[in-house]
Amino acid sequence: MFRFIIRRLLMAIPVIFLIVLATFILVHSMPGGPFDAVGMRVMPEQTKLILERRYGLDQPLHQQFFQYLWNLLQGDFGPMFRQPSQTVNDIIAQTFPVSIQLGTLSVIVAFTMGIPIGIIAALNHNTPLDYTATFVAVVSRSIPSLVLGPVLIYVFAVGLDWFPIAFWGADPPFFLGVFPKFNKQFWMHAILPVFSLGTGMAAGIARLTRAGLLEVLSSDYIRTARAKGLRERVVIIVHALKNSLIPVVTTLGPMLAAIMTGAFITETIFALNGMGRRFVDSIGQREYFLQTSLVLIYGILLISGNLIVDILYAWFDPRIRYD
Amino acid sequence: MRKKLLAIFSTLIMASLILSACAQPTPEKVVETVIVTEKEEVEVEVVETVEVEVEKEVEDPENVPQELIDGIGVSAPDESTLVIELGQEASYFTSMTPLWTMTASPGWAIEAHGDNWIEAGNIVTNGRYVLNEWVHGVRRTLLRNPLMPEDMQGDGNIEKFVTNVVPDTSTGYALWLNNEVETAGIPSAELEAHLETFPEETIQIPDLAVFYISYRMTKAPFDDARVRRAFSAAFDRETFVQEVLQGQGLPMKHFAPPGIFAAPPIDEVGVGYDVEFAQAQLADAGYPDCEGFPQVTLLGYSGQSTLNWIEYAQAQWEENLGCSADLIQIEQQSFADLLASTKADDAEAPHMWTLGWGPDYADEKNWVDDVLYCDNAVRQKRECNEIDDMILEARYETDPDVRKELYREIEEAFFGEEGEYPFFPIYLRIAYTAEHTWLDRVVALFGGQQWYTWNLDAGAKANARGEAVSDQVTFDGYSTTDIPTLDPQLAEDVVSINYIENLFVHLTNYDLETAEVVGEAATDWTVSDDGLTYTFNIRTDIPWVKHNPVTGETIQEEDADGNPRFVTADDFVYGIKRACMPTTGSYYSGIIAGVIKGCDTVFSYGQ
């Protein structure tokens, strides 16, 4: 397993390099630049040239790329064009923890809700309980967070005044750069956005769990376990569940990467200072360094997430060996 | 195979790393003059062409020669006198003096902290408020400056100004409904319901941006002024404002809106909507009832509201001119792409496109001159003619009454019955805003919002929220974006400008009621007879202050000898010269560079 992990990490290096290269080329291929306009006004050519020169955008593209790569190796993600007092490192330090907090809580909610619902549905296959669970899962999956978020706000925040309408309940600096103060204010602010983001994922997990468990429950070894006289709870939890969660675990890697690099819509609706919102804003603003750096972070998280999934495979299914 | 791929990748990465290392600048920046040869072809009278090598010195904008900087026409003969010399007559310069770009800047703080001088705890200010908190992307808080001279404090009673970043208008409106913010934009879907439910808590705010449809004047059929007039006169602006914009606008027949110096009264110049006139013009141009009219393109920037606009235009031309919808091909592009497309050659450029203009300062020069003068109207590709002679005349005229008359004639020449119509103005943008009744304010049309003049009934607010009255009168608001910068010489956007208005005192300002230019740091000023020299008397009792966000204390800055620092004319000299430097580079520094003597020479150094 150790050799497998090392091998995967080494193979990740050229992949990350290609991600950076491809993103760099793509962002610079977009028409227009960061200094073309000021609101609705066209930036005078002279001023535009001054600003492009300041940030090295007048250099040949390959030179810009190597300069960026070199800075990246030194931990410098680059400047922000329209916020001179901030760097990309500052933006990441401010927004990444919020996205991690939101993402982690949402994934926990998704698994906490999704797996039990899936189990209940599978164990009560073709009963009203199964149909209800399936219906709820489909509806939850179908409602986009663009709709769910405002509905939650108007019902629970404006109408019932149970929760705050917007904002995150913790400001930087965070403990160890990531952890907020887990106080009442934090949880009250977190509930609506986490629920908005987590329910869609929970629905997908519930469906996968149900399908996986149903397949496993019809296996020979489960019949054998039952024939041996084991209690049903032991059969499900000890023998069936682990194998049925392999498809669920497969989604964990990409899900973690996507969620932790920001959920644009949720962050916009609930006014959260996360990476997703900044990433989408950076496209329109042509903040090249921010765009490339955030894609890089997403790539690293995706690679890491997939590696974690592969390791979890080996734990779930002892037959799987990588060495 | 896998090993080969790994080997290739590893080689590629190593090569990149080596090239990256080689691409690095030397650690120590050595400034030297580099001689570059250029080849130039020179025609001689006889027959042959001779190649001549020309040596040209490359200018480094990071190292502008001191003599050029000293040549900028701004000086301080003493602490309380600021002299600004113009490169040529510009009677509109008074309208430019409230610009934040020309405000005094604390040079010692900028040199100490670099780009971070604007962060809370570093920033040194001199305005009615101080920066207490700036959590980037989340929130900022201002507190009253206790050291401000009393006569400058302003009539308002707001002691604390809290603004959160809320990107979504619906969420902002929800905050307003819940009494968590004093004002909010109204989402389109909620507008009708809001106007019915909260008529007393709705105000209309114009932002003086005028939107228009522009023509490529060199591209048939719009190379004929009659066709341009026809399309303009066939557009019902009133109905457009009422039905498409839901009343959030004012129809415009000419360019500069009310409130701009020398703008004609709104209903006096311009043809506007006149179907008979439109049909006659089109027939006269050879397209009666649009027969034989070629297919043309109308390009709008992306977004549903623009789509509504261009579809309305398409429908109007079909109804009023007989030009069927398939003759008017509508397209949408991102704003950046639209700007690029409209500068392309005739073959690539659209025939018509949507655009808008908002003022930089309150003078007609900033409208018909900065937008439509032939050298500036590069998208329309206007050719210079007698209208441009009038524009130049108005630019340098010093008599305000003569200027008003000239600009009226210019507007008529563009948008009258025989107007040139490089574009046709459609509406002045006005936005409905939800505002609670406990807020009493006058919204500034120019410059930033003067929060120090706003009043808030804290009791009524607490009552609505079901809370105890706060011991500090606090305004709670939101903006859809964070502040890009608090640096006066760099500020280009509305959010930054609003904060700078309240953190810094400007040279002059706009009167809230009359929009006239009045003194602020400058108590009064005189203009030389030739119109080239402006002399400002600066009050010297405005302290530079620094606020400590941790202790909450605001103290006056001191110089190296322990003397308290007050705003002086030298600070304005520093700010204006800084704006002229090529390394500063902002939209508004480009504007003043064209006016102040020597500023443009420095601004363009190295280009």
Short mmCIF file of N, CA and C in Angstrom, two decimals, chain A residues 138-227:
data_model
loop_
_atom_site.label_atom_id
_atom_site.label_comp_id
_atom_site.label_asym_id
_atom_site.label_seq_id
_atom_site.Cartn_x
_atom_site.Cartn_y
_atom_site.Cartn_z
N VAL A 138 -35.62 11.76 -4.92
CA VAL A 138 -35.72 12.31 -6.28
C VAL A 138 -36.05 13.80 -6.24
N VAL A 139 -36.99 14.15 -5.38
CA VAL A 139 -37.38 15.57 -5.28
C VAL A 139 -36.20 16.41 -4.79
N SER A 140 -35.51 15.92 -3.78
CA SER A 140 -34.35 16.68 -3.24
C SER A 140 -33.27 16.85 -4.28
N ARG A 141 -33.06 15.81 -5.05
CA ARG A 141 -32.05 15.86 -6.10
C ARG A 141 -32.45 16.82 -7.20
N SER A 142 -33.76 16.92 -7.43
CA SER A 142 -34.26 17.74 -8.54
C SER A 142 -34.30 19.22 -8.22
N ILE A 143 -34.45 19.54 -6.96
CA ILE A 143 -34.53 20.97 -6.61
C ILE A 143 -33.12 21.53 -6.55
N PRO A 144 -32.81 22.46 -7.41
CA PRO A 144 -31.45 23.03 -7.37
C PRO A 144 -31.28 23.95 -6.17
N SER A 145 -30.06 24.14 -5.76
CA SER A 145 -29.81 25.00 -4.59
C SER A 145 -30.20 26.45 -4.91
N LEU A 146 -30.26 26.78 -6.19
CA LEU A 146 -30.71 28.11 -6.60
C LEU A 146 -32.14 28.38 -6.16
N VAL A 147 -32.93 27.31 -6.09
CA VAL A 147 -34.32 27.44 -5.66
C VAL A 147 -34.43 27.18 -4.16
N LEU A 148 -33.74 26.13 -3.72
CA LEU A 148 -33.86 25.71 -2.33
C LEU A 148 -33.36 26.79 -1.37
N GLY A 149 -32.24 27.41 -1.73
CA GLY A 149 -31.65 28.43 -0.86
C GLY A 149 -32.61 29.56 -0.54
N PRO A 150 -33.12 30.27 -1.55
CA PRO A 150 -34.06 31.35 -1.25
C PRO A 150 -35.31 30.88 -0.52
N VAL A 151 -35.79 29.67 -0.84
CA VAL A 151 -36.98 29.16 -0.14
C VAL A 151 -36.67 28.99 1.34
N LEU A 152 -35.53 28.41 1.64
CA LEU A 152 -35.14 28.22 3.04
C LEU A 152 -35.03 29.58 3.75
N ILE A 153 -34.48 30.55 3.04
CA ILE A 153 -34.32 31.89 3.63
C ILE A 153 -35.68 32.49 3.95
N TYR A 154 -36.57 32.45 2.97
CA TYR A 154 -37.86 33.10 3.18
C TYR A 154 -38.70 32.39 4.23
N VAL A 155 -38.57 31.06 4.32
CA VAL A 155 -39.39 30.32 5.28
C VAL A 155 -38.78 30.39 6.68
N PHE A 156 -37.53 29.99 6.79
CA PHE A 156 -36.95 29.80 8.12
C PHE A 156 -36.27 31.04 8.69
N ALA A 157 -35.87 31.96 7.82
CA ALA A 157 -35.17 33.14 8.30
C ALA A 157 -36.10 34.35 8.36
N VAL A 158 -36.73 34.66 7.24
CA VAL A 158 -37.61 35.83 7.20
C VAL A 158 -38.94 35.51 7.87
N GLY A 159 -39.53 34.36 7.53
CA GLY A 159 -40.85 34.01 8.04
C GLY A 159 -40.83 33.63 9.52
N LEU A 160 -40.07 32.60 9.83
CA LEU A 160 -40.08 32.06 11.20
C LEU A 160 -39.02 32.71 12.09
N ASP A 161 -38.05 33.37 11.46
CA ASP A 161 -36.97 34.03 12.21
C ASP A 161 -36.22 33.04 13.11
N TRP A 162 -36.04 31.83 12.62
CA TRP A 162 -35.30 30.82 13.40
C TRP A 162 -33.80 30.95 13.18
N PHE A 163 -33.41 31.33 11.97
CA PHE A 163 -32.00 31.36 11.62
C PHE A 163 -31.65 32.68 10.96
N PRO A 164 -30.37 33.06 10.93
CA PRO A 164 -29.97 34.27 10.20
C PRO A 164 -30.19 34.09 8.70
N ILE A 165 -30.41 35.19 8.03
CA ILE A 165 -30.66 35.13 6.59
C ILE A 165 -29.39 34.79 5.82
N ALA A 166 -28.31 35.38 6.23
CA ALA A 166 -27.09 35.25 5.42
C ALA A 166 -25.85 35.35 6.31
N PHE A 167 -24.72 35.22 5.68
CA PHE A 167 -23.38 35.37 6.23
C PHE A 167 -22.93 34.10 6.93
N TRP A 168 -21.63 33.98 7.07
CA TRP A 168 -21.02 32.84 7.75
C TRP A 168 -20.75 33.25 9.19
N GLY A 169 -20.83 32.34 10.08
CA GLY A 169 -20.74 32.69 11.49
C GLY A 169 -19.34 32.77 12.05
N ALA A 170 -18.34 32.83 11.17
CA ALA A 170 -16.96 32.92 11.64
C ALA A 170 -16.16 33.74 10.64
N ASP A 171 -15.29 34.61 11.17
CA ASP A 171 -14.42 35.42 10.32
C ASP A 171 -12.98 34.96 10.47
N PRO A 172 -12.17 35.18 9.46
CA PRO A 172 -10.74 34.91 9.64
C PRO A 172 -10.16 35.90 10.66
N PRO A 173 -9.06 35.58 11.33
CA PRO A 173 -8.23 34.39 11.12
C PRO A 173 -8.81 33.16 11.82
N PHE A 174 -8.62 31.99 11.21
CA PHE A 174 -9.13 30.74 11.75
C PHE A 174 -8.01 30.00 12.46
N PHE A 175 -8.43 29.16 13.40
CA PHE A 175 -7.46 28.37 14.14
C PHE A 175 -6.79 27.38 13.21
N LEU A 176 -5.47 27.38 13.20
CA LEU A 176 -4.67 26.56 12.28
C LEU A 176 -5.04 26.84 10.82
N GLY A 177 -5.55 28.02 10.58
CA GLY A 177 -5.89 28.44 9.22
C GLY A 177 -7.19 27.90 8.68
N VAL A 178 -7.83 26.97 9.41
CA VAL A 178 -9.00 26.29 8.86
C VAL A 178 -10.17 26.25 9.84
N PHE A 179 -9.89 26.05 11.12
CA PHE A 179 -10.96 25.74 12.07
C PHE A 179 -11.58 27.02 12.64
N PRO A 180 -12.91 27.10 12.57
CA PRO A 180 -13.58 28.27 13.15
C PRO A 180 -13.83 28.04 14.64
N LYS A 181 -14.40 29.07 15.27
CA LYS A 181 -14.87 28.88 16.65
C LYS A 181 -16.24 28.20 16.56
N PHE A 182 -16.36 27.02 17.09
CA PHE A 182 -17.62 26.28 17.00
C PHE A 182 -18.58 26.74 18.08
N ASN A 183 -19.04 27.97 17.96
CA ASN A 183 -19.96 28.49 18.95
C ASN A 183 -21.37 28.55 18.37
N LYS A 184 -22.29 29.07 19.18
CA LYS A 184 -23.70 29.06 18.76
C LYS A 184 -23.88 29.89 17.48
N GLN A 185 -23.17 31.02 17.42
CA GLN A 185 -23.30 31.88 16.24
C GLN A 185 -22.89 31.12 14.98
N PHE A 186 -21.82 30.35 15.10
CA PHE A 186 -21.36 29.60 13.94
C PHE A 186 -22.42 28.62 13.47
N TRP A 187 -22.95 27.84 14.41
CA TRP A 187 -23.91 26.81 14.01
C TRP A 187 -25.20 27.41 13.49
N MET A 188 -25.65 28.50 14.09
CA MET A 188 -26.89 29.13 13.61
C MET A 188 -26.73 29.62 12.18
N HIS A 189 -25.58 30.17 11.85
CA HIS A 189 -25.35 30.65 10.49
C HIS A 189 -25.12 29.50 9.51
N ALA A 190 -24.62 28.38 10.03
CA ALA A 190 -24.24 27.29 9.13
C ALA A 190 -25.43 26.44 8.67
N ILE A 191 -26.46 26.39 9.49
CA ILE A 191 -27.53 25.41 9.25
C ILE A 191 -28.16 25.55 7.87
N LEU A 192 -28.61 26.74 7.52
CA LEU A 192 -29.32 26.86 6.24
C LEU A 192 -28.44 26.58 5.03
N PRO A 193 -27.25 27.19 4.91
CA PRO A 193 -26.45 26.89 3.73
C PRO A 193 -26.00 25.43 3.67
N VAL A 194 -25.67 24.86 4.83
CA VAL A 194 -25.22 23.46 4.83
C VAL A 194 -26.37 22.55 4.40
N PHE A 195 -27.54 22.83 4.92
CA PHE A 195 -28.70 22.02 4.56
C PHE A 195 -29.02 22.18 3.07
N SER A 196 -28.94 23.41 2.59
CA SER A 196 -29.22 23.70 1.18
C SER A 196 -28.28 22.91 0.27
N LEU A 197 -27.02 22.86 0.67
CA LEU A 197 -26.02 22.19 -0.15
C LEU A 197 -26.03 20.68 0.07
N GLY A 198 -26.28 20.27 1.31
CA GLY A 198 -26.17 18.85 1.64
C GLY A 198 -27.32 17.98 1.18
N THR A 199 -28.52 18.55 1.08
CA THR A 199 -29.67 17.69 0.78
C THR A 199 -29.59 17.11 -0.63
N GLY A 200 -29.12 17.88 -1.58
CA GLY A 200 -29.00 17.36 -2.94
C GLY A 200 -28.03 16.19 -2.97
N MET A 201 -26.92 16.34 -2.27
CA MET A 201 -25.92 15.27 -2.22
C MET A 201 -26.47 14.07 -1.46
N ALA A 202 -27.22 14.33 -0.37
CA ALA A 202 -27.79 13.24 0.43
C ALA A 202 -28.71 12.39 -0.43
N ALA A 203 -29.45 13.04 -1.28
CA ALA A 203 -30.38 12.30 -2.14
C ALA A 203 -29.62 11.34 -3.04
N GLY A 204 -28.55 11.82 -3.63
CA GLY A 204 -27.74 10.95 -4.50
C GLY A 204 -27.14 9.80 -3.73
N ILE A 205 -26.65 10.07 -2.52
CA ILE A 205 -26.04 9.02 -1.69
C ILE A 205 -27.09 8.00 -1.28
N ALA A 206 -28.29 8.48 -0.96
CA ALA A 206 -29.37 7.57 -0.57
C ALA A 206 -29.70 6.61 -1.72
N ARG A 207 -29.77 7.12 -2.91
CA ARG A 207 -30.09 6.29 -4.07
C ARG A 207 -29.00 5.24 -4.31
N LEU A 208 -27.75 5.69 -4.20
CA LEU A 208 -26.63 4.75 -4.42
C LEU A 208 -26.59 3.69 -3.33
N THR A 209 -26.83 4.12 -2.09
CA THR A 209 -26.80 3.17 -0.97
C THR A 209 -27.90 2.13 -1.13
N ARG A 210 -29.06 2.59 -1.48
CA ARG A 210 -30.21 1.68 -1.68
C ARG A 210 -29.90 0.66 -2.76
N ALA A 211 -29.40 1.16 -3.90
CA ALA A 211 -29.11 0.24 -5.02
C ALA A 211 -28.01 -0.73 -4.65
N GLY A 212 -26.95 -0.23 -4.00
CA GLY A 212 -25.84 -1.09 -3.64
C GLY A 212 -26.26 -2.15 -2.63
N LEU A 213 -27.04 -1.72 -1.65
CA LEU A 213 -27.46 -2.67 -0.60
C LEU A 213 -28.40 -3.73 -1.14
N LEU A 214 -29.28 -3.31 -2.01
CA LEU A 214 -30.21 -4.28 -2.61
C LEU A 214 -29.44 -5.35 -3.37
N GLU A 215 -28.41 -4.95 -4.07
CA GLU A 215 -27.61 -5.92 -4.85
C GLU A 215 -26.87 -6.87 -3.92
N VAL A 216 -26.29 -6.29 -2.87
CA VAL A 216 -25.50 -7.12 -1.94
C VAL A 216 -26.40 -8.09 -1.16
N LEU A 217 -27.59 -7.64 -0.80
CA LEU A 217 -28.49 -8.46 0.01
C LEU A 217 -28.93 -9.73 -0.72
N SER A 218 -28.83 -9.71 -2.04
CA SER A 218 -29.23 -10.91 -2.79
C SER A 218 -28.03 -11.82 -3.05
N SER A 219 -26.87 -11.51 -2.44
CA SER A 219 -25.66 -12.32 -2.68
C SER A 219 -25.71 -13.62 -1.89
N ASP A 220 -24.88 -14.57 -2.34
CA ASP A 220 -24.83 -15.90 -1.69
C ASP A 220 -24.31 -15.79 -0.25
N TYR A 221 -23.30 -14.95 -0.05
CA TYR A 221 -22.69 -14.93 1.29
C TYR A 221 -23.63 -14.33 2.32
N ILE A 222 -24.54 -13.49 1.88
CA ILE A 222 -25.53 -12.95 2.82
C ILE A 222 -26.53 -14.05 3.18
N ARG A 223 -26.88 -14.85 2.17
CA ARG A 223 -27.78 -15.98 2.44
C ARG A 223 -27.12 -16.94 3.41
N THR A 224 -25.82 -17.14 3.23
CA THR A 224 -25.06 -18.03 4.13
C THR A 224 -25.04 -17.48 5.55
N ALA A 225 -24.82 -16.16 5.65
CA ALA A 225 -24.78 -15.53 6.97
C ALA A 225 -26.12 -15.69 7.68
N ARG A 226 -27.17 -15.50 6.95
CA ARG A 226 -28.51 -15.67 7.54
C ARG A 226 -28.73 -17.12 7.94
N ALA A 227 -28.28 -18.03 7.06
CA ALA A 227 -28.47 -19.46 7.32
C ALA A 227 -27.70 -19.89 8.57
#
